[in-house]
Structure formats: C-alpha cells, structure tokens
C-alpha cells in the first residue's frame, strides 16, 4: 500500500515543474489528485491521463490562484467530486525579477497576488474543510530566498517569506483540530522557472551548492510526500529546505 492510499490531495499549479512532479509522486503513492493550472490546458489534460493511468482519480481545474472567488469555487467543486481534502499543496507561483529601483508596482502586485494572497485565498477555503474532518496537511511552496532574501527578487522573496509566517500562524490556529501546516523551501531547481537563467548564473548557483548539482522537481516531491503523509504526523509550523546544502 502506498504512503498516501485513501487520501485526497489538492495541488495548485501542477501542469509543470515541481507541482507536476508532486502530483505524479502522490498518485504513485495512492492519492487521488485534484490540481489547478492557469493557462496550460493541454498539459493539464496530459497530466490527468498520466495520473489516471496510475489507477487514481484525477481532475484538473482551471483556477487563477490569485482570485479569492475562484479559490472558493474550486474548493467547493473538489469537495463535491472527491468528498474530502486531506492534503493541500499550494505550489502555484511566478517570478517578475528585477532590481528594486526598477521594479514597477505591477511587478510587485503580480508576484504578491499570485504567490502570497493566493495562499490566503486557498487556505481560507480549505482549512475549514480540514478542521471539520479533524485532520489535514497544508504545504506551502516557499523558497530559500524567503529565508535569506535575494538581490533582484525583492517581490518574490517577500512573497515567499510571507508563506513561512503564514504557515506558522495556520499551524497555531488549526493545530487543535489536527491540521498541520508546513513550508518547503526549495533552492535551485531545474524547471521552466529557472530555464530563463544564463549558463553563467546557473554555474555560479551550482558552485554554491554542497551537493554540486541543481535540484530536480522529484527532489522536492520527495519532501512533499513526507509532509503530506502520516510519517510527518507530529511535524507542523516548520520549513524544510530542499536545496542541496546551498550556501546562504
Ligand atoms: P513553473 O515551472 O513555472 O510552474 C508554475 C506552475 O504554476 C504552472 O503549473 C502554472 O500553471 C502555475 N501557475 C502560475 N500562475 C498561476 C495562477 N495564477 N493560478 C494557478 N496556477 C498558476 O514553476 P516551478 O519552478 O515548478 O515552481 C513551482 C513553485 O516552486 C513556485 O511557487 C516557485 O516559486 C517555487 N520554487 C521554485 C524554485 C525553482 O528553482 N524552480 C525554487 C524555489 C521555489 P500554467 O502552466 O497554466 O501557467
């Protein structure tokens, strides 16, 4: 039996990269998977087929994470279709990188709305469901830059730091109902998000990583599996870095 047999997971932003790897890992471990995306409809269809081929129930929803209304509609639909929600992985995120003095208000707002306000939206909708169930695991996808900051990523770093404080607050508010809340802080992971970086920047990142390699989406999915499973039943309010020992 898989580590997540009988569980239902909702994953935001699962059509690519880390979210996709988590969806597949969860399905391999027996979870039914509801997931969201913004624009990649054909990738969503492909993923649904892959998940179903693993023998689980899977549905992809187009739902803009930055919209409070869409998050609440989504959770209502997932409940109707799947009956419950045991694990929430809030993974959807974007970057709009530049130095602070060149950053427009639009760049700030887009990142804060998609990465951080979205976490309020989905938590507000899912936490009461988990509280009624008397159990659940919420996982927010933060980042090592949410701990250490990063030049050229003031908006992104602030959004990821916000997720860490949010997870600790949710852990305290909902712990008595058996709901756990934790963050994963990935380092440099090979996905579309980091594919835009030059070879030079990429090499300089790797030099600063103890394990001397970039991470893979599957590396992060392993941590998400632990936090989503009952193996982490006494773990809440924590941030686990998945960064290969990246130097700060
Ligand atoms: P990615 O390859 O760019 O994929 C992003 C995913 O989020 C896609 O499925 C995308 O859907 C979805 N998404 C974006 N905006 C959305 C919205 N408004 N509503 C719903 N879904 C939305 O990113 P990734 O590298 O896998 O990163 C996943 C998460 O890990 C992000 O939160 C990121 O900040 C975090 N992270 C990544 C790294 C890294 O090195 N890659 C490091 C630290 C943290 P569409 O395909 O429809 O656009």
XYZ file of N, CA and C and ligand atoms in Angstrom:
792
model
N 0.832 -1.218 0.000
C 0.000 0.000 0.000
C 0.856 1.253 0.000
N 0.434 2.245 -0.777
C 1.202 3.489 -0.850
C 1.075 4.315 0.414
N 2.002 5.236 0.582
C 2.006 6.109 1.771
C 0.790 7.032 1.829
N 0.141 7.261 0.681
C -0.995 8.189 0.656
C -2.298 7.491 0.255
N -2.340 6.191 0.401
C -3.537 5.435 -0.009
C -4.751 5.974 0.744
N -5.838 6.220 0.000
C -7.089 6.682 0.616
C -7.145 8.189 0.832
N -6.067 8.893 0.514
C -6.065 10.347 0.737
C -6.417 11.095 -0.554
N -6.958 12.308 -0.371
C -7.245 13.203 -1.495
C -6.342 14.428 -1.362
N -5.642 14.751 -2.450
C -4.734 15.907 -2.440
C -5.208 16.954 -3.436
N -5.107 18.210 -3.047
C -5.343 19.332 -3.964
C -4.020 20.067 -4.134
N -3.558 20.165 -5.382
C -2.254 20.791 -5.674
C -2.478 21.966 -6.612
N -2.030 23.159 -6.224
C -2.171 24.314 -7.128
C -0.936 24.392 -8.036
N -1.186 24.710 -9.314
C -0.085 24.892 -10.274
C 0.682 23.611 -10.533
N -0.024 22.615 -11.115
C 0.617 21.297 -11.263
C 0.883 20.905 -12.717
N 0.726 21.827 -13.654
C 0.914 21.422 -15.052
C 2.379 21.325 -15.457
N 3.250 21.919 -14.632
C 4.677 21.924 -14.994
C 5.520 21.767 -13.740
N 6.812 21.496 -13.946
C 7.813 21.603 -12.892
C 7.506 20.860 -11.603
N 7.661 21.573 -10.486
C 7.571 20.962 -9.163
C 6.162 20.429 -8.884
N 5.149 21.218 -9.226
C 3.767 20.794 -8.961
C 3.429 19.504 -9.688
N 3.895 19.404 -10.916
C 3.623 18.202 -11.723
C 4.284 16.971 -11.093
N 5.539 17.152 -10.655
C 6.263 16.031 -10.034
C 5.569 15.595 -8.737
N 5.028 16.550 -7.993
C 4.309 16.203 -6.750
C 3.031 15.440 -7.089
N 2.315 15.900 -8.092
C 1.078 15.207 -8.482
C 1.366 13.749 -8.833
N 2.420 13.529 -9.614
C 2.754 12.163 -10.029
C 3.213 11.320 -8.839
N 4.038 11.900 -7.975
C 4.527 11.177 -6.787
C 3.349 10.798 -5.881
N 2.448 11.753 -5.684
C 1.283 11.487 -4.825
C 0.425 10.354 -5.414
N 0.211 10.399 -6.722
C -0.599 9.356 -7.362
C 0.100 7.999 -7.262
N 1.425 7.992 -7.440
C 2.177 6.724 -7.303
C 2.011 6.145 -5.909
N 1.797 7.023 -4.919
C 1.637 6.583 -3.529
C 0.164 6.411 -3.153
N -0.724 6.453 -4.161
C -2.117 6.071 -3.930
C -3.105 7.188 -3.689
N -2.682 8.457 -3.761
C -3.625 9.559 -3.511
C -4.443 9.875 -4.763
N -5.711 10.229 -4.567
C -6.486 10.854 -5.633
C -6.036 12.307 -5.710
N -5.983 12.850 -6.944
C -5.359 14.168 -7.114
C -6.261 15.153 -7.864
N -6.578 16.269 -7.198
C -7.190 17.422 -7.858
C -6.071 18.437 -8.019
N -5.994 19.054 -9.190
C -4.921 20.032 -9.379
C -5.412 21.218 -10.195
N -4.667 22.319 -10.112
C -5.050 23.517 -10.868
C -3.941 23.953 -11.823
N -4.333 24.846 -12.714
C -3.405 25.474 -13.652
C -4.015 26.798 -14.061
N -3.268 27.612 -14.778
C -3.810 28.895 -15.230
C -4.061 28.881 -16.726
N -3.017 28.507 -17.516
C -3.169 28.624 -18.974
C -2.836 27.348 -19.752
N -2.212 26.361 -19.091
C -1.736 25.185 -19.830
C -2.801 24.081 -19.906
N -3.858 24.337 -20.698
C -4.972 23.379 -20.748
C -4.545 22.011 -21.299
N -3.699 22.006 -22.339
C -3.348 20.698 -22.918
C -2.398 19.933 -21.988
N -1.523 20.654 -21.302
C -0.644 19.992 -20.320
C -1.489 19.410 -19.175
N -2.571 20.105 -18.843
C -3.457 19.624 -17.770
C -4.136 18.316 -18.189
N -4.529 18.285 -19.456
C -5.197 17.077 -19.955
C -4.219 15.892 -19.958
N -3.002 16.178 -20.408
C -1.952 15.146 -20.434
C -1.675 14.602 -19.035
N -1.572 15.519 -18.069
C -1.294 15.109 -16.693
C -2.450 14.271 -16.141
N -3.668 14.697 -16.416
C -4.834 13.939 -15.939
C -4.746 12.497 -16.443
N -4.410 12.339 -17.723
C -4.302 10.993 -18.297
C -3.200 10.188 -17.609
N -2.067 10.843 -17.362
C -0.945 10.140 -16.694
C -1.323 9.706 -15.287
N -2.034 10.574 -14.583
C -2.429 10.259 -13.198
C -3.436 9.106 -13.197
N -4.404 9.177 -14.115
C -5.421 8.113 -14.180
C -4.784 6.770 -14.523
N -3.742 6.815 -15.355
C -3.045 5.568 -15.727
C -2.377 4.933 -14.509
N -2.165 5.727 -13.461
C -1.581 5.185 -12.226
C -2.665 4.602 -11.318
N -3.926 4.651 -11.788
C -5.007 3.981 -11.059
C -5.713 4.840 -10.017
N -5.516 6.177 -10.091
C -6.188 7.049 -9.127
C -7.173 7.960 -9.855
N -8.026 8.605 -9.060
C -8.946 9.597 -9.625
C -8.182 10.913 -9.775
N -8.373 11.605 -10.890
C -7.631 12.844 -11.122
C -8.487 13.822 -11.915
N -8.521 15.079 -11.465
C -9.229 16.125 -12.204
C -8.391 17.403 -12.187
N -8.245 18.036 -13.354
C -7.545 19.321 -13.449
C -8.560 20.450 -13.556
N -8.348 21.530 -12.829
C -9.262 22.672 -12.824
C -8.510 23.922 -13.268
N -9.092 24.679 -14.203
C -8.504 25.987 -14.488
C -8.977 26.943 -13.408
N -8.054 27.412 -12.581
C -8.442 28.284 -11.468
C -7.281 29.228 -11.170
N -7.544 30.527 -11.285
C -6.495 31.525 -11.041
C -6.262 31.642 -9.536
N -5.072 31.248 -9.102
C -4.764 31.216 -7.664
C -4.904 32.582 -7.004
N -4.740 33.652 -7.788
C -4.787 34.992 -7.186
C -6.216 35.471 -6.935
N -7.203 34.709 -7.396
C -8.600 35.119 -7.224
C -9.240 34.429 -6.023
N -9.700 35.238 -5.081
C -10.380 34.735 -3.878
C -11.633 33.944 -4.269
N -12.424 34.495 -5.186
C -13.669 33.830 -5.593
C -13.368 32.492 -6.253
N -12.384 32.491 -7.173
C -12.086 31.235 -7.886
C -11.570 30.167 -6.928
N -10.816 30.570 -5.912
C -10.297 29.585 -4.945
C -11.456 28.929 -4.192
N -12.441 29.747 -3.809
C -13.567 29.185 -3.053
C -14.462 28.310 -3.941
N -14.661 28.727 -5.183
C -15.441 27.900 -6.116
C -14.730 26.572 -6.342
N -13.409 26.651 -6.535
C -12.600 25.449 -6.759
C -12.771 24.446 -5.615
N -12.614 24.922 -4.401
C -12.655 24.015 -3.250
C -14.042 23.378 -3.122
N -15.101 24.155 -3.422
C -16.459 23.590 -3.427
C -16.567 22.459 -4.446
N -16.008 22.672 -5.623
C -16.082 21.655 -6.684
C -15.264 20.417 -6.321
N -14.097 20.638 -5.741
C -13.252 19.487 -5.354
C -13.960 18.660 -4.286
N -14.584 19.334 -3.344
C -15.314 18.618 -2.294
C -16.454 17.793 -2.888
N -17.162 18.394 -3.851
C -18.284 17.696 -4.483
C -17.795 16.448 -5.206
N -16.681 16.562 -5.899
C -16.178 15.465 -6.733
C -15.401 14.417 -5.935
N -14.618 14.884 -4.946
C -13.727 13.965 -4.237
C -14.196 13.640 -2.818
N -15.144 14.443 -2.286
C -15.719 14.132 -0.967
C -14.951 14.687 0.223
N -13.655 14.953 0.050
C -12.842 15.471 1.162
C -11.528 16.018 0.609
N -10.762 16.677 1.458
C -9.413 17.142 1.075
C -8.483 16.868 2.252
N -7.538 15.954 2.075
C -6.600 15.598 3.152
C -5.310 16.388 3.079
N -4.882 16.720 1.846
C -3.604 17.410 1.656
C -3.817 18.582 0.697
N -3.331 19.747 1.095
C -3.283 20.893 0.180
C -1.827 21.226 -0.062
N -1.416 21.227 -1.325
C -0.076 21.722 -1.661
C -0.273 23.019 -2.438
N 0.055 24.140 -1.801
C -0.065 25.413 -2.511
C 1.284 25.704 -3.177
N 1.333 25.378 -4.455
C 2.597 25.405 -5.195
C 2.645 26.494 -6.270
N 1.477 26.951 -6.743
C 1.450 27.925 -7.850
C 2.303 29.147 -7.502
N 3.109 29.577 -8.447
C 3.939 30.752 -8.182
C 4.554 31.283 -9.462
N 4.913 32.571 -9.426
C 5.552 33.222 -10.585
C 6.719 34.096 -10.107
N 7.556 34.490 -11.058
C 8.602 35.483 -10.767
C 8.417 36.681 -11.706
N 8.782 37.846 -11.248
C 8.913 39.056 -12.077
C 10.151 39.755 -11.535
N 11.341 39.245 -11.952
C 12.592 39.673 -11.316
C 13.149 40.969 -11.892
N 13.592 41.823 -11.022
C 14.437 42.960 -11.384
C 14.869 43.646 -10.086
N 15.852 44.538 -10.204
C 16.291 45.269 -9.007
C 15.168 46.162 -8.494
N 15.153 46.375 -7.200
C 14.052 47.096 -6.553
C 13.734 48.426 -7.221
N 14.779 49.210 -7.545
C 14.521 50.538 -8.095
C 13.982 50.495 -9.519
N 14.055 49.316 -10.142
C 13.482 49.197 -11.496
C 12.126 48.491 -11.443
N 11.742 48.043 -10.251
C 10.521 47.234 -10.124
C 9.285 48.128 -10.179
N 8.347 47.766 -11.061
C 7.113 48.550 -11.156
C 6.122 48.049 -10.109
N 5.129 48.866 -9.861
C 4.058 48.462 -8.934
C 3.370 47.194 -9.460
N 3.219 47.132 -10.790
C 2.563 45.957 -11.403
C 3.362 44.678 -11.117
N 4.705 44.773 -11.206
C 5.559 43.593 -10.951
C 5.437 43.152 -9.491
N 5.398 44.132 -8.592
C 5.238 43.815 -7.168
C 3.888 43.127 -6.938
N 2.812 43.768 -7.441
C 1.462 43.260 -7.179
C 1.241 41.871 -7.785
N 1.752 41.655 -9.005
C 1.533 40.361 -9.670
C 2.125 39.238 -8.835
N 3.332 39.445 -8.346
C 4.012 38.381 -7.581
C 3.357 38.182 -6.209
N 3.039 39.278 -5.535
C 2.407 39.144 -4.216
C 1.024 38.485 -4.359
N 0.281 38.865 -5.381
C -1.063 38.294 -5.550
C -1.031 36.820 -5.922
N -0.120 36.450 -6.817
C -0.089 35.050 -7.275
C 0.579 34.142 -6.244
N 1.587 34.645 -5.544
C 2.344 33.764 -4.638
C 1.831 33.796 -3.203
N 1.398 34.963 -2.730
C 1.064 35.089 -1.300
C -0.425 35.266 -1.031
N -1.062 36.218 -1.719
C -2.507 36.398 -1.489
C -3.229 35.100 -1.835
N -2.723 34.433 -2.863
C -3.285 33.137 -3.277
C -3.295 32.135 -2.122
N -2.276 32.197 -1.278
C -2.188 31.256 -0.153
C -3.280 31.552 0.863
N -3.563 32.848 1.069
C -4.705 33.210 1.923
C -5.994 32.685 1.289
N -6.166 32.942 -0.022
C -7.393 32.525 -0.716
C -7.675 31.032 -0.516
N -6.674 30.228 -0.794
C -6.904 28.772 -0.795
C -6.971 28.231 0.633
N -6.193 28.824 1.539
C -6.247 28.368 2.932
C -7.601 28.703 3.537
N -8.094 29.887 3.219
C -9.404 30.327 3.734
C -10.495 29.361 3.302
N -10.347 28.793 2.102
C -11.352 27.861 1.583
C -11.141 26.439 2.104
N -9.890 26.014 2.245
C -9.613 24.600 2.573
C -9.553 24.324 4.084
N -9.013 25.270 4.855
C -8.794 24.988 6.284
C -10.086 24.600 7.025
N -11.211 25.272 6.762
C -12.442 24.853 7.453
C -12.850 23.413 7.101
N -12.589 23.017 5.858
C -12.903 21.644 5.427
C -12.061 20.668 6.253
N -10.773 20.955 6.370
C -9.867 20.079 7.127
C -10.219 20.103 8.617
N -10.590 21.281 9.119
C -10.942 21.387 10.544
C -12.156 20.510 10.842
N -13.139 20.528 9.946
C -14.334 19.680 10.131
C -13.959 18.207 10.085
N -12.997 17.879 9.229
C -12.533 16.477 9.108
C -11.663 16.065 10.308
N -11.244 17.060 11.073
C -10.330 16.842 12.201
C -8.981 16.309 11.730
N -8.513 16.809 10.596
C -7.185 16.420 10.136
C -6.894 16.932 8.742
N -5.613 17.145 8.481
C -5.209 17.576 7.146
C -3.788 18.096 7.193
N -3.172 18.143 6.010
C -1.804 18.649 5.912
C -1.761 19.729 4.841
N -1.315 20.920 5.235
C -1.172 22.025 4.283
C 0.318 22.267 4.060
N 0.694 22.323 2.789
C 2.109 22.523 2.440
C 2.204 23.732 1.509
N 2.990 24.708 1.910
C 3.201 25.897 1.071
C 4.573 25.808 0.429
N 4.637 26.151 -0.874
C 5.931 26.126 -1.567
C 6.602 27.489 -1.417
N 7.488 27.578 -0.432
C 8.242 28.804 -0.206
C 9.508 28.748 -1.054
N 10.617 29.227 -0.527
C 11.888 29.231 -1.261
C 13.004 29.593 -0.293
N 14.222 29.191 -0.607
C 15.353 29.613 0.239
C 15.492 31.145 0.255
N 15.025 31.811 -0.827
C 15.141 33.281 -0.825
C 14.117 33.927 0.091
N 13.115 33.168 0.500
C 12.168 33.637 1.512
C 12.808 33.650 2.892
N 13.924 32.957 3.032
C 14.664 32.938 4.305
C 15.796 33.965 4.237
N 16.518 33.980 3.122
C 17.731 34.802 3.041
C 17.621 36.059 2.213
N 16.498 36.226 1.468
C 16.384 37.357 0.553
C 17.251 37.157 -0.677
N 17.037 37.971 -1.703
C 17.852 37.861 -2.921
C 17.806 39.162 -3.708
N 18.961 39.665 -4.089
C 19.004 40.868 -4.928
C 18.306 40.565 -6.246
N 17.432 41.443 -6.673
C 16.704 41.242 -7.929
C 15.406 40.476 -7.751
N 15.124 40.089 -6.514
C 13.884 39.332 -6.267
C 13.177 39.819 -4.994
N 13.118 41.135 -4.803
C 12.503 41.665 -3.574
C 11.040 41.237 -3.467
N 10.324 41.307 -4.597
C 8.898 40.933 -4.575
C 8.742 39.436 -4.281
N 9.494 38.624 -5.004
C 9.404 37.165 -4.872
C 9.845 36.719 -3.471
N 10.976 37.276 -2.992
C 11.480 36.897 -1.667
C 10.471 37.258 -0.581
N 9.880 38.454 -0.710
C 8.885 38.886 0.288
C 7.671 37.952 0.265
N 7.258 37.555 -0.925
C 6.086 36.662 -1.014
C 6.399 35.311 -0.368
N 7.617 34.835 -0.560
C 7.983 33.508 -0.034
C 8.223 33.559 1.473
N 8.716 34.707 1.978
C 8.857 34.885 3.429
C 7.471 34.925 4.068
N 6.533 35.570 3.366
C 5.158 35.649 3.869
C 4.549 34.263 4.048
N 4.876 33.363 3.145
C 4.331 31.998 3.244
C 4.834 31.298 4.505
N 6.076 31.590 4.886
C 6.641 30.944 6.086
C 5.879 31.413 7.330
N 5.652 32.718 7.433
C 4.902 33.244 8.585
C 3.461 32.764 8.550
N 2.893 32.701 7.345
C 1.515 32.206 7.225
C 1.416 30.768 7.723
N 2.374 29.928 7.316
C 2.306 28.508 7.707
C 2.399 28.361 9.224
N 3.241 29.167 9.847
C 3.391 29.080 11.309
C 2.093 29.535 12.004
N 1.457 30.561 11.450
C 0.203 31.057 12.035
C -0.920 30.030 11.855
N -1.002 29.453 10.659
C -2.036 28.435 10.407
C -1.807 27.223 11.311
N -0.534 26.860 11.488
C -0.215 25.721 12.376
C -0.742 25.995 13.788
N -0.586 27.233 14.248
C -1.048 27.583 15.603
C -2.573 27.674 15.671
N -3.202 28.237 14.640
C -4.666 28.399 14.680
C -5.406 27.085 14.526
N -4.869 26.178 13.719
C -5.625 24.963 13.372
C -5.065 23.683 13.978
N -3.989 23.800 14.751
C -3.366 22.609 15.321
C -4.306 21.806 16.212
N -5.145 22.508 16.960
C -6.057 21.821 17.884
C -7.072 20.966 17.126
N -7.269 21.271 15.839
C -8.194 20.472 15.004
C -7.457 19.401 14.204
N -6.192 19.214 14.495
C -5.433 18.161 13.809
C -4.905 18.563 12.440
N -4.972 19.866 12.135
C -4.487 20.324 10.824
C -3.044 20.793 10.971
N -2.158 20.254 10.142
C -0.742 20.631 10.143
C -0.477 21.604 8.994
N 0.487 22.498 9.181
C 0.861 23.443 8.108
C 2.375 23.623 8.114
N 2.986 23.403 6.977
C 4.455 23.483 6.861
C 4.833 24.105 5.521
N 6.085 24.498 5.417
C 6.620 25.022 4.147
C 7.756 24.134 3.647
N 7.893 24.107 2.338
C 9.115 23.588 1.720
C 9.836 24.802 1.136
N 11.146 24.870 1.349
C 11.942 25.966 0.782
C 12.938 25.372 -0.211
N 12.526 25.247 -1.484
C 13.460 24.720 -2.482
C 14.566 25.727 -2.764
N 15.702 25.198 -3.219
C 16.817 26.050 -3.642
C 16.738 26.257 -5.138
N 17.780 25.825 -5.842
C 17.846 25.997 -7.302
C 17.373 24.697 -7.968
N 16.152 24.720 -8.474
C 15.534 23.511 -9.042
C 15.356 23.698 -10.545
N 15.681 22.662 -11.313
C 15.588 22.762 -12.775
C 14.145 22.665 -13.263
N 13.553 23.811 -13.595
C 12.187 23.851 -14.148
C 12.136 24.992 -15.161
N 10.948 25.209 -15.739
C 10.777 26.340 -16.679
C 11.144 27.657 -16.008
N 10.848 27.742 -14.674
C 11.083 28.993 -13.946
C 12.561 29.381 -13.949
N 13.441 28.388 -13.882
C 14.878 28.673 -13.824
C 15.561 28.494 -15.189
N 14.798 27.996 -16.184
C 15.378 27.769 -17.514
C 15.778 29.083 -18.166
N 15.195 30.195 -17.712
C 15.490 31.502 -18.309
C 16.852 32.046 -17.876
N 17.452 31.451 -16.845
C 18.744 31.946 -16.345
C 19.876 31.575 -17.302
N 20.895 32.420 -17.369
C 22.020 32.151 -18.272
C 22.868 31.001 -17.714
N 23.668 30.383 -18.596
C 24.543 29.278 -18.172
C 25.496 29.741 -17.085
N 25.917 31.001 -17.196
C 26.852 31.579 -16.231
C 26.226 31.632 -14.828
N 25.018 32.154 -14.758
C 24.326 32.261 -13.461
C 24.076 30.867 -12.895
N 23.678 29.966 -13.796
C 23.404 28.590 -13.388
C 24.659 27.958 -12.765
N 25.796 28.154 -13.431
C 27.066 27.584 -12.941
C 27.435 28.179 -11.589
N 27.157 29.486 -11.421
C 27.526 30.117 -10.146
C 26.631 29.601 -9.022
N 25.378 29.287 -9.328
C 24.492 28.680 -8.331
C 25.065 27.335 -7.884
N 25.408 26.506 -8.883
C 25.852 25.131 -8.598
C 27.128 25.123 -7.750
N 27.999 26.092 -8.004
C 29.230 26.207 -7.213
C 28.951 26.379 -5.730
N 27.796 27.016 -5.430
C 27.429 27.308 -4.042
C 26.558 26.227 -3.410
N 26.410 25.098 -4.103
C 25.565 24.026 -3.580
C 26.466 22.878 -3.110
N 26.310 22.457 -1.849
C 27.173 21.405 -1.297
C 27.134 20.139 -2.154
N 25.951 19.772 -2.631
C 25.828 18.545 -3.423
C 26.261 18.734 -4.883
N 26.677 19.969 -5.230
C 27.236 20.292 -6.561
C 26.332 19.920 -7.731
N 25.033 20.064 -7.537
C 24.120 19.884 -8.670
C 22.846 20.676 -8.395
N 22.143 21.033 -9.477
C 20.829 21.652 -9.317
C 19.866 20.583 -8.823
N 18.806 21.002 -8.174
C 17.790 20.049 -7.728
C 16.844 19.701 -8.859
N 16.115 18.610 -8.697
C 15.096 18.223 -9.672
C 13.718 18.382 -9.015
N 12.679 18.516 -9.836
C 11.327 18.566 -9.261
C 11.048 17.340 -8.384
N 11.627 16.194 -8.754
C 11.410 14.962 -7.976
C 12.036 15.069 -6.586
N 13.166 15.788 -6.474
C 13.770 16.013 -5.150
C 12.762 16.705 -4.228
N 12.085 17.714 -4.768
C 11.124 18.474 -3.956
C 9.881 17.620 -3.673
N 9.489 16.817 -4.658
C 8.307 15.965 -4.481
C 8.509 14.973 -3.329
N 9.747 14.539 -3.118
C 10.028 13.621 -2.005
C 9.720 14.265 -0.659
N 10.073 15.534 -0.517
C 9.795 16.254 0.739
C 8.275 16.468 0.882
N 7.631 16.780 -0.244
C 6.172 16.971 -0.212
C 5.460 15.670 0.148
N 6.032 14.554 -0.264
C 5.445 13.258 0.093
C 5.534 13.046 1.601
N 6.707 13.308 2.159
C 6.888 13.162 3.611
C 5.883 14.041 4.362
N 5.818 15.329 3.997
C 4.956 16.257 4.742
C 3.469 15.940 4.567
N 3.112 15.407 3.410
C 1.703 15.078 3.169
C 1.285 13.791 3.848
N 2.244 12.942 4.170
C 1.923 11.605 4.688
C 1.838 11.599 6.211
N 1.370 10.473 6.747
C 1.277 10.332 8.209
C 2.660 10.183 8.847
N 3.695 9.975 8.034
C 5.064 9.952 8.586
C 5.388 11.277 9.268
N 4.755 12.349 8.787
C 5.004 13.691 9.344
C 3.889 14.108 10.305
N 3.229 13.122 10.909
C 2.058 13.389 11.752
C 2.324 14.289 12.942
N 3.582 14.450 13.359
C 3.902 15.317 14.507
C 4.774 16.493 14.068
N 4.691 16.830 12.788
C 5.502 17.932 12.237
C 4.575 19.052 11.787
N 4.655 20.200 12.411
C 3.841 21.350 11.975
C 4.547 22.661 12.312
N 4.265 23.681 11.505
C 4.875 25.004 11.702
C 6.343 25.055 11.317
N 6.776 24.104 10.457
C 8.197 24.001 10.105
C 8.437 24.371 8.635
N 9.670 24.744 8.357
C 10.087 24.980 6.972
C 11.256 24.051 6.672
N 11.082 23.190 5.690
C 12.157 22.256 5.333
C 12.828 22.752 4.045
N 14.111 23.064 4.141
C 14.849 23.474 2.948
C 15.178 22.241 2.117
N 14.992 22.362 0.802
C 15.344 21.280 -0.126
C 16.245 21.941 -1.166
N 17.531 22.087 -0.798
C 18.406 22.973 -1.586
C 19.800 22.393 -1.802
N 19.996 21.120 -1.462
C 21.301 20.506 -1.681
C 22.400 21.114 -0.835
N 22.011 21.796 0.236
C 23.012 22.447 1.089
C 23.536 23.721 0.466
N 22.618 24.528 -0.065
C 23.022 25.798 -0.706
C 23.565 26.761 0.344
N 24.696 27.369 0.035
C 25.255 28.335 1.000
C 24.521 29.662 0.867
N 24.216 30.273 2.026
C 23.375 31.473 2.050
C 24.031 32.716 1.500
P 6.866 26.593 -13.143
O 7.571 25.505 -13.854
O 6.927 27.980 -13.696
O 5.323 26.177 -12.955
C 4.439 27.041 -12.324
C 3.085 26.390 -12.176
O 2.207 27.333 -11.505
C 2.425 26.068 -13.508
O 1.666 24.881 -13.382
C 1.485 27.261 -13.719
O 0.331 26.958 -14.499
C 1.052 27.541 -12.303
N 0.546 28.900 -12.119
C 1.206 30.073 -12.326
N 0.389 31.109 -12.050
C -0.795 30.578 -11.652
C -2.034 31.116 -11.232
N -2.240 32.458 -11.155
N -3.047 30.274 -10.908
C -2.861 28.927 -10.971
N -1.715 28.356 -11.359
C -0.693 29.167 -11.699
O 7.364 26.743 -11.635
P 8.253 25.761 -10.713
O 9.668 26.094 -10.921
O 7.765 24.356 -10.845
O 7.876 26.348 -9.267
C 6.782 25.825 -8.507
C 6.769 26.529 -7.163
O 8.044 26.340 -6.506
C 6.594 28.059 -7.257
O 5.815 28.515 -6.182
C 8.014 28.575 -7.146
O 8.050 29.887 -6.655
C 8.609 27.574 -6.163
N 10.075 27.494 -6.231
C 10.716 27.142 -7.375
C 12.109 27.078 -7.403
C 12.894 26.703 -8.636
O 14.143 26.766 -8.585
N 12.249 26.280 -9.714
C 12.835 27.398 -6.248
C 12.159 27.760 -5.095
C 10.766 27.791 -5.096
P 0.319 27.209 -16.126
O 1.184 26.100 -16.683
O -1.095 27.078 -16.520
O 0.916 28.565 -16.333
